[in-house]
GROMACS .gro file of C-alpha atoms in nm:
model
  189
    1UNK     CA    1  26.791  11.506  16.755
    2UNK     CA    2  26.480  11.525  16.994
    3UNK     CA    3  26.204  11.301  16.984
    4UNK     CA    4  25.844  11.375  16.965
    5UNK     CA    5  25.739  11.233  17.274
    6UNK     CA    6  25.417  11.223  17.534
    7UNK     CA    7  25.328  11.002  17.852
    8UNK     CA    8  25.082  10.783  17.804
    9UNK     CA    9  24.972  10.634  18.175
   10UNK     CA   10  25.107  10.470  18.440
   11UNK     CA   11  25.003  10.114  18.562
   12UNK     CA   12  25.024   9.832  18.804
   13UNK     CA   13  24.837   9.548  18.607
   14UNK     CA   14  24.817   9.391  18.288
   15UNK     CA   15  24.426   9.490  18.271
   16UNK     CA   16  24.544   9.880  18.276
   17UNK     CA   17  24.820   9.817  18.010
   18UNK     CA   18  24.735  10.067  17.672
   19UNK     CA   19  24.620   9.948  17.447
   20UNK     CA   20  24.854   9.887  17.135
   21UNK     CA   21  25.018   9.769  16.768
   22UNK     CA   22  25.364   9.979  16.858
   23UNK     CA   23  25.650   9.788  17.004
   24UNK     CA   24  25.724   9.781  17.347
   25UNK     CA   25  26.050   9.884  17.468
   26UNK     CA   26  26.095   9.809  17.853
   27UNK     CA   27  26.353   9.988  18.048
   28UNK     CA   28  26.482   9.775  18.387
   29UNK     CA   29  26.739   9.817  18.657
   30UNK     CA   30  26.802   9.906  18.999
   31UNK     CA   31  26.655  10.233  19.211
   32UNK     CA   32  26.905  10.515  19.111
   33UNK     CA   33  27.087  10.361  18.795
   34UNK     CA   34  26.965  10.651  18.592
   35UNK     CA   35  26.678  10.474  18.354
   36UNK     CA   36  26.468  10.838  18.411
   37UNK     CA   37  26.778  10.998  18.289
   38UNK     CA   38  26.856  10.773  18.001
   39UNK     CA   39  26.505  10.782  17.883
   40UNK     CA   40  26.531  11.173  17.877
   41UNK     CA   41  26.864  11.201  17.702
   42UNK     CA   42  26.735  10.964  17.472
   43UNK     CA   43  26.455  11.114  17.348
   44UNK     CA   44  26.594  11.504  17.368
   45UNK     CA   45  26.385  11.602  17.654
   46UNK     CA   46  26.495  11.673  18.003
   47UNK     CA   47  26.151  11.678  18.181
   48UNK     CA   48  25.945  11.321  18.000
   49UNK     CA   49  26.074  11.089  18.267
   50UNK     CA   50  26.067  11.244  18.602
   51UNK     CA   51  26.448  11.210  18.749
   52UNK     CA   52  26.482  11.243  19.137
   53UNK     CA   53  26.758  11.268  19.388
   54UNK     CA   54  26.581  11.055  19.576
   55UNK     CA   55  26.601  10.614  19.426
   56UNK     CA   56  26.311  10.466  19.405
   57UNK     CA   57  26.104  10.723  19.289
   58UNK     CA   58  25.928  10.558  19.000
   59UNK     CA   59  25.662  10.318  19.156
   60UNK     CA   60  25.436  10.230  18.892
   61UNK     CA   61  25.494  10.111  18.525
   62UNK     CA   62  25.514  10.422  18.308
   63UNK     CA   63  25.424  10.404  17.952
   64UNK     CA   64  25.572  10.664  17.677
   65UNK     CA   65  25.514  10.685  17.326
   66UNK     CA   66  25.804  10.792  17.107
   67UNK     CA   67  25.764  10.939  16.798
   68UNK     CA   68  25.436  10.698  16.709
   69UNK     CA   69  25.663  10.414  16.680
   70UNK     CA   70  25.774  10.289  17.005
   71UNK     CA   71  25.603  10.269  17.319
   72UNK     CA   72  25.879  10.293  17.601
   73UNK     CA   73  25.802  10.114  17.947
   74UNK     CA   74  25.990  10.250  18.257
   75UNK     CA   75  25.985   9.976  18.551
   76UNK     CA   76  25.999  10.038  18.899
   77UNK     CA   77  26.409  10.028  19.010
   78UNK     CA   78  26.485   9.671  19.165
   79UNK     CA   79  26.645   9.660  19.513
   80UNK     CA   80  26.593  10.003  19.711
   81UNK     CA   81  26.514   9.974  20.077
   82UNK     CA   82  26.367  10.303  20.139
   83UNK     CA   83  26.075  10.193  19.967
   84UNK     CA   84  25.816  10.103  20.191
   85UNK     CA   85  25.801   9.691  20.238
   86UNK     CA   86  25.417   9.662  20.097
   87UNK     CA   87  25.538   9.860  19.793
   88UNK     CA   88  25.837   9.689  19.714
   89UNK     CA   89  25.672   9.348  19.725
   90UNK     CA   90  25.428   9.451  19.453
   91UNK     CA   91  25.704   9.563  19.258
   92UNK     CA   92  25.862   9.178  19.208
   93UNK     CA   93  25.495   9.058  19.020
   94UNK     CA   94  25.407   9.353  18.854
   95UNK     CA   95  25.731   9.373  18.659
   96UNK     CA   96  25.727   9.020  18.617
   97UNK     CA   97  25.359   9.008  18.445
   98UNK     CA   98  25.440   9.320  18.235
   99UNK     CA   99  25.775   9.142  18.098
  100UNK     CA  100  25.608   8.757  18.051
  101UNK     CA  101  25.244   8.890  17.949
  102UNK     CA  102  25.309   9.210  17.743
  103UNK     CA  103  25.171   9.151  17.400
  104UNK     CA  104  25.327   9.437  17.270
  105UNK     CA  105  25.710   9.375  17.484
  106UNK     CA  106  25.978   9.361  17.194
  107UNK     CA  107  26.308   9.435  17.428
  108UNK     CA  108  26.426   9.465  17.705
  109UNK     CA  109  26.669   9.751  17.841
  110UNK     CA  110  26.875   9.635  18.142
  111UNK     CA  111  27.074   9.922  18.328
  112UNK     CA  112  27.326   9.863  18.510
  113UNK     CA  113  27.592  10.130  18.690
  114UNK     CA  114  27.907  10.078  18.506
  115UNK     CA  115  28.108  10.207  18.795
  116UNK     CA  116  28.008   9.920  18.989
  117UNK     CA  117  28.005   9.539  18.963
  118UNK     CA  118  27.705   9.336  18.878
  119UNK     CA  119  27.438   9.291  19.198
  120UNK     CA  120  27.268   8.974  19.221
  121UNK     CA  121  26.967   9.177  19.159
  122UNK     CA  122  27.082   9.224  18.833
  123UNK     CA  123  27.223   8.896  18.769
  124UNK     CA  124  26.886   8.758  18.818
  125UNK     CA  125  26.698   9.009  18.641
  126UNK     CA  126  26.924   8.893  18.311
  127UNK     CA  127  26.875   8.529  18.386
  128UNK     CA  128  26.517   8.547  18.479
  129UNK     CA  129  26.485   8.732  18.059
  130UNK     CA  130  26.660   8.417  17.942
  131UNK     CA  131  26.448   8.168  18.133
  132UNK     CA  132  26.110   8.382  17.949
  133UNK     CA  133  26.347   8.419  17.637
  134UNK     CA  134  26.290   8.785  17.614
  135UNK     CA  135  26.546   8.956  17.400
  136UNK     CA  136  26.747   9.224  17.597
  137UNK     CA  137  27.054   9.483  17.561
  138UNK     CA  138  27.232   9.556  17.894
  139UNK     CA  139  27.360   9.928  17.922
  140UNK     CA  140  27.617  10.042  18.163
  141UNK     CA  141  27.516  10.374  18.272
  142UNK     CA  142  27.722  10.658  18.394
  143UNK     CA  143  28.009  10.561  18.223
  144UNK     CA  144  28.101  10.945  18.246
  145UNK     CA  145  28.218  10.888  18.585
  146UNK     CA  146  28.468  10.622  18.536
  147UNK     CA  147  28.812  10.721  18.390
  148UNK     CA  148  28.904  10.654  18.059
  149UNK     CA  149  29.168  10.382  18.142
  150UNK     CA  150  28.930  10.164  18.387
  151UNK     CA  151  28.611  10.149  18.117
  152UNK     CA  152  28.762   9.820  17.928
  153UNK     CA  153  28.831   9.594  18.222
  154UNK     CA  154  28.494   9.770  18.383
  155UNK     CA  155  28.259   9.684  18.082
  156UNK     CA  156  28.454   9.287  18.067
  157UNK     CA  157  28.370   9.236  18.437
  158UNK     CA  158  28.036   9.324  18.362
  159UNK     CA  159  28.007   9.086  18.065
  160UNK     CA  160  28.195   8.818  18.249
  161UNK     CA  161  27.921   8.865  18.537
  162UNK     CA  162  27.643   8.896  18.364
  163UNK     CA  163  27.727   8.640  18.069
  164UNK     CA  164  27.653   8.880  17.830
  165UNK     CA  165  27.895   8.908  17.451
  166UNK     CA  166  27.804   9.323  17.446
  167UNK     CA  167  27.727   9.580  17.678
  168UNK     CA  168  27.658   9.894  17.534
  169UNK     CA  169  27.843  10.195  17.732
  170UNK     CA  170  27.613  10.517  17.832
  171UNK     CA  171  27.628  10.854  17.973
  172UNK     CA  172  27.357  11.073  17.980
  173UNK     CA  173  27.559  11.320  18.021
  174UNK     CA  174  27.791  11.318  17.748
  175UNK     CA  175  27.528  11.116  17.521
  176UNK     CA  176  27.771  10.859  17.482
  177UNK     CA  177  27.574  10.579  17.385
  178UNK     CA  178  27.308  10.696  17.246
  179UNK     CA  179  27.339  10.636  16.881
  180UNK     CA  180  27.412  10.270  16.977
  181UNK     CA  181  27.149  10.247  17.194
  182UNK     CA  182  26.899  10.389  16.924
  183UNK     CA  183  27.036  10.151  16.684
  184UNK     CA  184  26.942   9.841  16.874
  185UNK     CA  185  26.564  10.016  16.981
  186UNK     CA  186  26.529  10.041  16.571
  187UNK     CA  187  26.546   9.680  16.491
  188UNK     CA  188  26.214   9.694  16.675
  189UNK     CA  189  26.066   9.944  16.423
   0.00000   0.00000   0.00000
């Protein structure tokens, strides 16, 4: 099913933020991770979320409105060193004041690459949600690309790491994931 879907603007500060009633669903994780991709495969578009070869592509915060009922938020990637220094530094407070000051912020989506383990990038990006209380669902993307017989003890590392009770497995891909994925979004409907 595709998704009506536009962009909205991107931002670096609260001031610049839209303006709106809809839920916010925010979309985290570390350059190259695939949160461009997920949001595409998602929604039933390939081309809303610009995907490049090249991590650390999205700089700014990117706002998207789904089908007049959710406005999703793609962060910067944590954790690429590519990115100029004087960029990545802003990176750090302007995700932090769009996940603690966000009036509209219902959720948080935290990617992580299910073929490898947990970075302390991401461990603190789950801790630091806890410490704001900011509900979250982790995702482990690219689950296409690890076999069959691995994905159990793969996904229970990951929960042991991250001290998480679910983790939702995703390809986008395969879709694999999706309809999970969409059912946790629509609790925020």
């Amino acid at each position: 099913m595709n998704h009506k879907a536009q962009f909205i603007k991107s931002t670096v500060q609260k001031n610049q933020y839209p303006d709106t009633h809809l839920p916010g669903i925010a979309f985290s994780g570390r350059s190259n991770v695939g949160k461009s991709s997920l949001i595409n495969c998602l929604i039933g578009q390939n081309k809303l979320a610009r995907i490049s070869s090249t991590p650390g592509r999205t700089q700014l915060i990117n706002f998207f409105l789904i089908d007049d009922s959710w406005m999703f938020i793609d962060l910067p990637g944590y954790g690429y060193a590519r990115v100029p220094k004087n960029i990545r530094a802003k990176w750090g407070p302007m995700i932090e004041e769009l996940l603690a000051e966000c009036s509209f912020l219902e959720m948080t989506v935290v990617l992580v690459d299910a073929r490898h383990e947990a970075t302390t990038l991401d461990k603190l990006m789950v801790d630091w949600l806890r410490q704001y209380e900011i509900t979250f669902t982790v995702v482990a993307t690219k689950i296409d690309k690890v076999s069959r017989s691995k994905r159990a003890k793969f996904i229970r590392d990951l929960q042991r790491d991250l001290s998480v009770s679910r983790i939702i497995p995703f390809s986008s891909v395969t879709g694999e994931g999706k309809k999970e994925l969409w059912e946790e979004i629509s609790k925020y409907q």
